[in-house]
Amino acid sequence: MDITSFQQSISEQKLPPGLSIYLQSLWHDAGGDWEKAHELVQDINDSTAAHIHAYLHRKEGDLFNADYWYRRAGKKRPAVPLREEWEQLVKELLS
């Protein structure tokens, strides 16, 4: 799957089978379900989940909490638009 087909599945509201929990989270986020996206990654204790968790809190506007999760992921808050960060995350996870 590439990012184009991933985005198409969001438009069609059809979650593709076999997606990692991380991609499921980003899929739900892009589909407008921030709560579900957050629920999927909040209890996973690894750097990928922490990065997605950070992105979600950044999107929510809770920068203090987002920065905590970026640190847990070993990253700094990016100076790119949210949409660009989302695309970078998806591309990394699809590769």
CSV table of C-alpha atoms in Angstrom, one decimal:
chain,number,residue,atom,x,y,z
A,1,MET,CA,0.0,0.0,0.0
A,2,ASP,CA,1.2,3.5,-0.8
A,3,ILE,CA,0.1,6.8,0.7
A,4,THR,CA,-2.3,7.5,-2.2
A,5,SER,CA,-4.2,4.3,-1.6
A,6,PHE,CA,-4.1,4.9,2.1
A,7,GLN,CA,-5.6,8.3,1.6
A,8,GLN,CA,-8.2,6.9,-0.8
A,9,SER,CA,-9.3,4.4,1.9
A,10,ILE,CA,-9.9,7.3,4.2
A,11,SER,CA,-12.0,9.1,1.6
A,12,GLU,CA,-14.0,5.8,1.1
A,13,GLN,CA,-14.3,5.3,4.9
A,14,LYS,CA,-13.0,1.7,4.5
A,15,LEU,CA,-10.3,0.7,6.9
A,16,PRO,CA,-7.9,-1.6,5.0
A,17,PRO,CA,-7.4,-5.0,6.7
A,18,GLY,CA,-4.0,-5.8,8.1
A,19,LEU,CA,-2.9,-2.2,9.0
A,20,SER,CA,-0.6,-1.9,12.0
A,21,ILE,CA,-2.0,-0.3,15.1
A,22,TYR,CA,0.0,2.8,14.3
A,23,LEU,CA,-1.5,3.2,10.8
A,24,GLN,CA,-4.9,2.5,12.2
A,25,SER,CA,-4.5,5.4,14.6
A,26,LEU,CA,-3.4,7.8,11.8
A,27,TRP,CA,-6.2,6.5,9.6
A,28,HIS,CA,-8.8,7.3,12.3
A,29,ASP,CA,-7.2,10.7,12.9
A,30,ALA,CA,-7.5,11.6,9.2
A,31,GLY,CA,-11.0,10.4,9.2
A,32,GLY,CA,-12.0,12.8,11.9
A,33,ASP,CA,-12.0,10.4,14.9
A,34,TRP,CA,-9.2,11.9,17.2
A,35,GLU,CA,-10.5,10.0,20.2
A,36,LYS,CA,-10.2,6.6,18.5
A,37,ALA,CA,-6.8,7.5,17.1
A,38,HIS,CA,-5.6,8.5,20.6
A,39,GLU,CA,-7.2,5.4,22.2
A,40,LEU,CA,-5.2,3.1,19.9
A,41,VAL,CA,-1.7,4.4,20.8
A,42,GLN,CA,-2.0,5.8,24.3
A,43,ASP,CA,-1.0,2.6,26.1
A,44,ILE,CA,1.7,1.4,23.8
A,45,ASN,CA,5.1,2.0,25.2
A,46,ASP,CA,7.4,2.5,22.2
A,47,SER,CA,8.9,5.4,20.3
A,48,THR,CA,6.5,5.0,17.3
A,49,ALA,CA,3.4,5.2,19.5
A,50,ALA,CA,5.0,8.1,21.4
A,51,HIS,CA,5.6,10.0,18.2
A,52,ILE,CA,2.0,9.5,17.0
A,53,HIS,CA,0.8,10.4,20.5
A,54,ALA,CA,2.8,13.6,20.4
A,55,TYR,CA,1.4,14.5,16.9
A,56,LEU,CA,-2.1,13.9,18.2
A,57,HIS,CA,-1.6,16.2,21.2
A,58,ARG,CA,0.0,18.8,19.0
A,59,LYS,CA,-3.1,18.6,16.8
A,60,GLU,CA,-5.3,18.9,19.8
A,61,GLY,CA,-3.4,22.1,20.7
A,62,ASP,CA,-1.9,20.7,24.0
A,63,LEU,CA,1.7,21.6,23.2
A,64,PHE,CA,2.9,21.0,26.8
A,65,ASN,CA,1.7,17.4,26.6
A,66,ALA,CA,2.8,17.0,22.9
A,67,ASP,CA,6.3,18.1,23.9
A,68,TYR,CA,6.4,15.5,26.6
A,69,TRP,CA,5.5,12.8,24.1
A,70,TYR,CA,8.0,14.1,21.5
A,71,ARG,CA,10.7,13.8,24.1
A,72,ARG,CA,9.5,10.2,24.9
A,73,ALA,CA,9.8,9.5,21.1
A,74,GLY,CA,13.3,11.0,21.1
A,75,LYS,CA,12.2,13.8,18.8
A,76,LYS,CA,11.6,17.6,18.9
A,77,ARG,CA,8.3,19.1,17.9
A,78,PRO,CA,8.6,19.7,14.1
A,79,ALA,CA,8.2,23.2,12.6
A,80,VAL,CA,6.0,21.8,9.8
A,81,PRO,CA,2.3,21.9,9.3
A,82,LEU,CA,0.3,19.1,11.0
A,83,ARG,CA,-0.7,17.7,7.6
A,84,GLU,CA,3.0,17.4,6.6
A,85,GLU,CA,3.9,15.6,9.8
A,86,TRP,CA,0.9,13.2,9.3
A,87,GLU,CA,2.1,12.4,5.8
A,88,GLN,CA,5.7,11.9,7.0
A,89,LEU,CA,4.5,9.5,9.7
A,90,VAL,CA,2.3,7.5,7.2
A,91,LYS,CA,5.0,7.3,4.6
A,92,GLU,CA,7.5,6.0,7.2
A,93,LEU,CA,5.1,3.4,8.5
A,94,LEU,CA,4.1,2.2,5.0
A,95,SER,CA,7.7,1.7,3.9
